[in-house]
Amino acid sequence: MAGRIIQVWNVTVICLLMVGFLAQSSVEYSRAWIVLFYGATLVGLVALRFFIVTGHRARACRRADFGATHFF
């Protein structure tokens, strides 16, 4: 699923860069800032996805364990 996140983020950044170019405001931002923003946000999105999925699986596992031990 990380591949889908990366794909959507790439499209988002391309659209933002295109809007900045067409609005002629892209000169105000350095390339280093854009690359840093891109990389940091991409890492954050993938990490957030990982923690959400891991937490959801652990929670589902606890529910299954509780239900199994509760009735015996």
PDB file of N, CA and C in Angstrom:
ATOM      1  N   MET A   1       0.817  -1.194   0.000  1.00  0.00           N
ATOM      2  CA  MET A   1       0.000   0.000   0.000  1.00  0.00           C
ATOM      3  C   MET A   1       0.863   1.261   0.000  1.00  0.00           C
ATOM      4  N   ALA A   2       2.119   1.135   0.371  1.00  0.00           N
ATOM      5  CA  ALA A   2       2.999   2.302   0.357  1.00  0.00           C
ATOM      6  C   ALA A   2       3.210   2.801  -1.071  1.00  0.00           C
ATOM      7  N   GLY A   3       3.141   1.906  -2.039  1.00  0.00           N
ATOM      8  CA  GLY A   3       3.287   2.303  -3.430  1.00  0.00           C
ATOM      9  C   GLY A   3       2.191   3.260  -3.863  1.00  0.00           C
ATOM     10  N   ARG A   4       0.986   3.019  -3.392  1.00  0.00           N
ATOM     11  CA  ARG A   4      -0.141   3.901  -3.729  1.00  0.00           C
ATOM     12  C   ARG A   4       0.047   5.272  -3.074  1.00  0.00           C
ATOM     13  N   ILE A   5       0.542   5.298  -1.848  1.00  0.00           N
ATOM     14  CA  ILE A   5       0.794   6.565  -1.154  1.00  0.00           C
ATOM     15  C   ILE A   5       1.843   7.370  -1.917  1.00  0.00           C
ATOM     16  N   ILE A   6       2.910   6.705  -2.337  1.00  0.00           N
ATOM     17  CA  ILE A   6       3.976   7.386  -3.072  1.00  0.00           C
ATOM     18  C   ILE A   6       3.452   7.922  -4.398  1.00  0.00           C
ATOM     19  N   GLN A   7       2.636   7.126  -5.081  1.00  0.00           N
ATOM     20  CA  GLN A   7       2.081   7.548  -6.365  1.00  0.00           C
ATOM     21  C   GLN A   7       1.200   8.791  -6.203  1.00  0.00           C
ATOM     22  N   VAL A   8       0.316   8.771  -5.235  1.00  0.00           N
ATOM     23  CA  VAL A   8      -0.581   9.907  -5.022  1.00  0.00           C
ATOM     24  C   VAL A   8       0.206  11.138  -4.588  1.00  0.00           C
ATOM     25  N   TRP A   9       1.205  10.955  -3.742  1.00  0.00           N
ATOM     26  CA  TRP A   9       2.013  12.095  -3.292  1.00  0.00           C
ATOM     27  C   TRP A   9       2.790  12.706  -4.460  1.00  0.00           C
ATOM     28  N   ASN A  10       3.322  11.860  -5.364  1.00  0.00           N
ATOM     29  CA  ASN A  10       4.030  12.373  -6.537  1.00  0.00           C
ATOM     30  C   ASN A  10       3.106  13.223  -7.404  1.00  0.00           C
ATOM     31  N   VAL A  11       1.892  12.754  -7.634  1.00  0.00           N
ATOM     32  CA  VAL A  11       0.928  13.522  -8.429  1.00  0.00           C
ATOM     33  C   VAL A  11       0.604  14.842  -7.727  1.00  0.00           C
ATOM     34  N   THR A  12       0.446  14.799  -6.411  1.00  0.00           N
ATOM     35  CA  THR A  12       0.151  16.015  -5.650  1.00  0.00           C
ATOM     36  C   THR A  12       1.274  17.038  -5.778  1.00  0.00           C
ATOM     37  N   VAL A  13       2.514  16.597  -5.627  1.00  0.00           N
ATOM     38  CA  VAL A  13       3.652  17.512  -5.715  1.00  0.00           C
ATOM     39  C   VAL A  13       3.780  18.078  -7.130  1.00  0.00           C
ATOM     40  N   ILE A  14       3.563  17.256  -8.135  1.00  0.00           N
ATOM     41  CA  ILE A  14       3.624  17.745  -9.514  1.00  0.00           C
ATOM     42  C   ILE A  14       2.561  18.817  -9.741  1.00  0.00           C
ATOM     43  N   CYS A  15       1.357  18.576  -9.234  1.00  0.00           N
ATOM     44  CA  CYS A  15       0.293  19.581  -9.375  1.00  0.00           C
ATOM     45  C   CYS A  15       0.653  20.878  -8.645  1.00  0.00           C
ATOM     46  N   LEU A  16       1.211  20.772  -7.441  1.00  0.00           N
ATOM     47  CA  LEU A  16       1.610  21.963  -6.697  1.00  0.00           C
ATOM     48  C   LEU A  16       2.717  22.730  -7.412  1.00  0.00           C
ATOM     49  N   LEU A  17       3.679  22.010  -7.970  1.00  0.00           N
ATOM     50  CA  LEU A  17       4.749  22.666  -8.718  1.00  0.00           C
ATOM     51  C   LEU A  17       4.207  23.351  -9.974  1.00  0.00           C
ATOM     52  N   MET A  18       3.255  22.714 -10.624  1.00  0.00           N
ATOM     53  CA  MET A  18       2.661  23.304 -11.821  1.00  0.00           C
ATOM     54  C   MET A  18       1.884  24.573 -11.467  1.00  0.00           C
ATOM     55  N   VAL A  19       1.144  24.543 -10.376  1.00  0.00           N
ATOM     56  CA  VAL A  19       0.413  25.739  -9.940  1.00  0.00           C
ATOM     57  C   VAL A  19       1.392  26.850  -9.590  1.00  0.00           C
ATOM     58  N   GLY A  20       2.473  26.513  -8.908  1.00  0.00           N
ATOM     59  CA  GLY A  20       3.487  27.514  -8.568  1.00  0.00           C
ATOM     60  C   GLY A  20       4.138  28.104  -9.798  1.00  0.00           C
ATOM     61  N   PHE A  21       4.393  27.264 -10.790  1.00  0.00           N
ATOM     62  CA  PHE A  21       4.994  27.756 -12.031  1.00  0.00           C
ATOM     63  C   PHE A  21       4.031  28.674 -12.783  1.00  0.00           C
ATOM     64  N   LEU A  22       2.771  28.246 -12.903  1.00  0.00           N
ATOM     65  CA  LEU A  22       1.790  29.045 -13.636  1.00  0.00           C
ATOM     66  C   LEU A  22       1.459  30.355 -12.919  1.00  0.00           C
ATOM     67  N   ALA A  23       1.502  30.353 -11.603  1.00  0.00           N
ATOM     68  CA  ALA A  23       1.234  31.572 -10.837  1.00  0.00           C
ATOM     69  C   ALA A  23       2.486  32.445 -10.718  1.00  0.00           C
ATOM     70  N   GLN A  24       3.593  31.978 -11.244  1.00  0.00           N
ATOM     71  CA  GLN A  24       4.883  32.660 -11.205  1.00  0.00           C
ATOM     72  C   GLN A  24       5.329  32.981  -9.780  1.00  0.00           C
ATOM     73  N   SER A  25       4.998  32.090  -8.861  1.00  0.00           N
ATOM     74  CA  SER A  25       5.448  32.264  -7.478  1.00  0.00           C
ATOM     75  C   SER A  25       6.510  31.234  -7.115  1.00  0.00           C
ATOM     76  N   SER A  26       6.879  30.377  -8.050  1.00  0.00           N
ATOM     77  CA  SER A  26       7.861  29.339  -7.743  1.00  0.00           C
ATOM     78  C   SER A  26       9.270  29.892  -7.560  1.00  0.00           C
ATOM     79  N   VAL A  27       9.518  31.116  -7.982  1.00  0.00           N
ATOM     80  CA  VAL A  27      10.841  31.733  -7.829  1.00  0.00           C
ATOM     81  C   VAL A  27      11.116  32.036  -6.357  1.00  0.00           C
ATOM     82  N   GLU A  28      10.064  32.218  -5.582  1.00  0.00           N
ATOM     83  CA  GLU A  28      10.212  32.593  -4.175  1.00  0.00           C
ATOM     84  C   GLU A  28      10.678  31.435  -3.291  1.00  0.00           C
ATOM     85  N   TYR A  29      10.557  30.214  -3.765  1.00  0.00           N
ATOM     86  CA  TYR A  29      10.909  29.042  -2.968  1.00  0.00           C
ATOM     87  C   TYR A  29      12.158  28.387  -3.548  1.00  0.00           C
ATOM     88  N   SER A  30      13.060  27.986  -2.667  1.00  0.00           N
ATOM     89  CA  SER A  30      14.276  27.342  -3.137  1.00  0.00           C
ATOM     90  C   SER A  30      13.998  25.880  -3.466  1.00  0.00           C
ATOM     91  N   ARG A  31      14.818  25.342  -4.336  1.00  0.00           N
ATOM     92  CA  ARG A  31      14.670  23.927  -4.701  1.00  0.00           C
ATOM     93  C   ARG A  31      14.963  23.033  -3.510  1.00  0.00           C
ATOM     94  N   ALA A  32      15.890  23.449  -2.674  1.00  0.00           N
ATOM     95  CA  ALA A  32      16.213  22.645  -1.491  1.00  0.00           C
ATOM     96  C   ALA A  32      15.012  22.534  -0.555  1.00  0.00           C
ATOM     97  N   TRP A  33      14.275  23.612  -0.375  1.00  0.00           N
ATOM     98  CA  TRP A  33      13.097  23.592   0.480  1.00  0.00           C
ATOM     99  C   TRP A  33      12.022  22.659  -0.099  1.00  0.00           C
ATOM    100  N   ILE A  34      11.844  22.698  -1.400  1.00  0.00           N
ATOM    101  CA  ILE A  34      10.838  21.848  -2.039  1.00  0.00           C
ATOM    102  C   ILE A  34      11.225  20.376  -1.899  1.00  0.00           C
ATOM    103  N   VAL A  35      12.492  20.051  -2.110  1.00  0.00           N
ATOM    104  CA  VAL A  35      12.958  18.666  -1.973  1.00  0.00           C
ATOM    105  C   VAL A  35      12.830  18.207  -0.523  1.00  0.00           C
ATOM    106  N   LEU A  36      13.192  19.056   0.424  1.00  0.00           N
ATOM    107  CA  LEU A  36      13.068  18.714   1.840  1.00  0.00           C
ATOM    108  C   LEU A  36      11.604  18.489   2.216  1.00  0.00           C
ATOM    109  N   PHE A  37      10.729  19.355   1.764  1.00  0.00           N
ATOM    110  CA  PHE A  37       9.295  19.210   2.033  1.00  0.00           C
ATOM    111  C   PHE A  37       8.756  17.918   1.432  1.00  0.00           C
ATOM    112  N   TYR A  38       9.151  17.635   0.189  1.00  0.00           N
ATOM    113  CA  TYR A  38       8.707  16.417  -0.489  1.00  0.00           C
ATOM    114  C   TYR A  38       9.143  15.175   0.290  1.00  0.00           C
ATOM    115  N   GLY A  39      10.422  15.096   0.609  1.00  0.00           N
ATOM    116  CA  GLY A  39      10.954  13.912   1.288  1.00  0.00           C
ATOM    117  C   GLY A  39      10.407  13.735   2.690  1.00  0.00           C
ATOM    118  N   ALA A  40      10.359  14.810   3.458  1.00  0.00           N
ATOM    119  CA  ALA A  40       9.879  14.722   4.832  1.00  0.00           C
ATOM    120  C   ALA A  40       8.404  14.330   4.880  1.00  0.00           C
ATOM    121  N   THR A  41       7.609  14.899   3.988  1.00  0.00           N
ATOM    122  CA  THR A  41       6.191  14.566   3.976  1.00  0.00           C
ATOM    123  C   THR A  41       5.970  13.142   3.507  1.00  0.00           C
ATOM    124  N   LEU A  42       6.742  12.693   2.524  1.00  0.00           N
ATOM    125  CA  LEU A  42       6.618  11.321   2.041  1.00  0.00           C
ATOM    126  C   LEU A  42       6.951  10.320   3.150  1.00  0.00           C
ATOM    127  N   VAL A  43       8.039  10.558   3.858  1.00  0.00           N
ATOM    128  CA  VAL A  43       8.411   9.685   4.979  1.00  0.00           C
ATOM    129  C   VAL A  43       7.327   9.719   6.056  1.00  0.00           C
ATOM    130  N   GLY A  44       6.809  10.904   6.344  1.00  0.00           N
ATOM    131  CA  GLY A  44       5.745  11.028   7.346  1.00  0.00           C
ATOM    132  C   GLY A  44       4.481  10.292   6.951  1.00  0.00           C
ATOM    133  N   LEU A  45       4.088  10.384   5.684  1.00  0.00           N
ATOM    134  CA  LEU A  45       2.885   9.684   5.230  1.00  0.00           C
ATOM    135  C   LEU A  45       3.027   8.170   5.312  1.00  0.00           C
ATOM    136  N   VAL A  46       4.188   7.662   4.884  1.00  0.00           N
ATOM    137  CA  VAL A  46       4.415   6.211   4.939  1.00  0.00           C
ATOM    138  C   VAL A  46       4.481   5.745   6.390  1.00  0.00           C
ATOM    139  N   ALA A  47       5.155   6.501   7.263  1.00  0.00           N
ATOM    140  CA  ALA A  47       5.232   6.137   8.677  1.00  0.00           C
ATOM    141  C   ALA A  47       3.861   6.178   9.333  1.00  0.00           C
ATOM    142  N   LEU A  48       3.077   7.190   9.023  1.00  0.00           N
ATOM    143  CA  LEU A  48       1.725   7.285   9.575  1.00  0.00           C
ATOM    144  C   LEU A  48       0.882   6.099   9.150  1.00  0.00           C
ATOM    145  N   ARG A  49       0.968   5.733   7.890  1.00  0.00           N
ATOM    146  CA  ARG A  49       0.233   4.568   7.383  1.00  0.00           C
ATOM    147  C   ARG A  49       0.665   3.304   8.127  1.00  0.00           C
ATOM    148  N   PHE A  50       1.977   3.141   8.335  1.00  0.00           N
ATOM    149  CA  PHE A  50       2.496   1.974   9.040  1.00  0.00           C
ATOM    150  C   PHE A  50       1.947   1.904  10.462  1.00  0.00           C
ATOM    151  N   PHE A  51       1.977   3.023  11.192  1.00  0.00           N
ATOM    152  CA  PHE A  51       1.515   3.023  12.567  1.00  0.00           C
ATOM    153  C   PHE A  51       0.006   2.811  12.674  1.00  0.00           C
ATOM    154  N   ILE A  52      -0.742   3.341  11.745  1.00  0.00           N
ATOM    155  CA  ILE A  52      -2.192   3.140  11.764  1.00  0.00           C
ATOM    156  C   ILE A  52      -2.518   1.672  11.506  1.00  0.00           C
ATOM    157  N   VAL A  53      -1.882   1.076  10.499  1.00  0.00           N
ATOM    158  CA  VAL A  53      -2.150  -0.329  10.184  1.00  0.00           C
ATOM    159  C   VAL A  53      -1.696  -1.232  11.325  1.00  0.00           C
ATOM    160  N   THR A  54      -0.525  -0.963  11.877  1.00  0.00           N
ATOM    161  CA  THR A  54      -0.019  -1.782  12.990  1.00  0.00           C
ATOM    162  C   THR A  54      -0.929  -1.666  14.208  1.00  0.00           C
ATOM    163  N   GLY A  55      -1.358  -0.457  14.522  1.00  0.00           N
ATOM    164  CA  GLY A  55      -2.259  -0.269  15.660  1.00  0.00           C
ATOM    165  C   GLY A  55      -3.597  -0.930  15.443  1.00  0.00           C
ATOM    166  N   HIS A  56      -4.113  -0.867  14.237  1.00  0.00           N
ATOM    167  CA  HIS A  56      -5.402  -1.491  13.938  1.00  0.00           C
ATOM    168  C   HIS A  56      -5.310  -3.009  14.046  1.00  0.00           C
ATOM    169  N   ARG A  57      -4.214  -3.577  13.549  1.00  0.00           N
ATOM    170  CA  ARG A  57      -4.040  -5.037  13.641  1.00  0.00           C
ATOM    171  C   ARG A  57      -3.882  -5.479  15.088  1.00  0.00           C
ATOM    172  N   ALA A  58      -3.126  -4.737  15.877  1.00  0.00           N
ATOM    173  CA  ALA A  58      -2.948  -5.095  17.286  1.00  0.00           C
ATOM    174  C   ALA A  58      -4.268  -4.997  18.034  1.00  0.00           C
ATOM    175  N   ARG A  59      -5.042  -3.978  17.734  1.00  0.00           N
ATOM    176  CA  ARG A  59      -6.343  -3.808  18.384  1.00  0.00           C
ATOM    177  C   ARG A  59      -7.294  -4.940  18.007  1.00  0.00           C
ATOM    178  N   ALA A  60      -7.304  -5.325  16.743  1.00  0.00           N
ATOM    179  CA  ALA A  60      -8.155  -6.428  16.296  1.00  0.00           C
ATOM    180  C   ALA A  60      -7.712  -7.741  16.933  1.00  0.00           C
ATOM    181  N   CYS A  61      -6.408  -7.904  17.087  1.00  0.00           N
ATOM    182  CA  CYS A  61      -5.894  -9.122  17.706  1.00  0.00           C
ATOM    183  C   CYS A  61      -6.281  -9.181  19.182  1.00  0.00           C
ATOM    184  N   ARG A  62      -6.213  -8.046  19.880  1.00  0.00           N
ATOM    185  CA  ARG A  62      -6.611  -8.013  21.292  1.00  0.00           C
ATOM    186  C   ARG A  62      -8.092  -8.325  21.443  1.00  0.00           C
ATOM    187  N   ARG A  63      -8.908  -7.805  20.546  1.00  0.00           N
ATOM    188  CA  ARG A  63     -10.341  -8.084  20.601  1.00  0.00           C
ATOM    189  C   ARG A  63     -10.615  -9.564  20.397  1.00  0.00           C
ATOM    190  N   ALA A  64      -9.898 -10.175  19.446  1.00  0.00           N
ATOM    191  CA  ALA A  64     -10.094 -11.597  19.178  1.00  0.00           C
ATOM    192  C   ALA A  64      -9.654 -12.422  20.381  1.00  0.00           C
ATOM    193  N   ASP A  65      -8.532 -12.060  20.998  1.00  0.00           N
ATOM    194  CA  ASP A  65      -8.057 -12.790  22.172  1.00  0.00           C
ATOM    195  C   ASP A  65      -9.012 -12.622  23.350  1.00  0.00           C
ATOM    196  N   PHE A  66      -9.514 -11.425  23.546  1.00  0.00           N
ATOM    197  CA  PHE A  66     -10.423 -11.182  24.658  1.00  0.00           C
ATOM    198  C   PHE A  66     -11.710 -11.964  24.461  1.00  0.00           C
ATOM    199  N   GLY A  67     -12.219 -11.982  23.259  1.00  0.00           N
ATOM    200  CA  GLY A  67     -13.458 -12.713  23.002  1.00  0.00           C
ATOM    201  C   GLY A  67     -13.288 -14.203  23.192  1.00  0.00           C
ATOM    202  N   ALA A  68     -12.112 -14.732  22.820  1.00  0.00           N
ATOM    203  CA  ALA A  68     -11.883 -16.168  22.956  1.00  0.00           C
ATOM    204  C   ALA A  68     -11.724 -16.559  24.427  1.00  0.00           C
ATOM    205  N   THR A  69     -11.040 -15.750  25.239  1.00  0.00           N
ATOM    206  CA  THR A  69     -10.823 -16.110  26.629  1.00  0.00           C
ATOM    207  C   THR A  69     -12.023 -15.734  27.492  1.00  0.00           C
ATOM    208  N   HIS A  70     -12.827 -14.805  27.047  1.00  0.00           N
ATOM    209  CA  HIS A  70     -13.941 -14.346  27.845  1.00  0.00           C
ATOM    210  C   HIS A  70     -15.034 -15.409  27.991  1.00  0.00           C
ATOM    211  N   PHE A  71     -15.231 -16.208  26.964  1.00  0.00           N
ATOM    212  CA  PHE A  71     -16.306 -17.191  26.996  1.00  0.00           C
ATOM    213  C   PHE A  71     -15.892 -18.538  27.575  1.00  0.00           C
ATOM    214  N   PHE A  72     -14.605 -18.742  27.870  1.00  0.00           N
ATOM    215  CA  PHE A  72     -14.185 -20.027  28.419  1.00  0.00           C
ATOM    216  C   PHE A  72     -14.007 -19.970  29.892  1.00  0.00           C
TER     217      PHE A  72
END
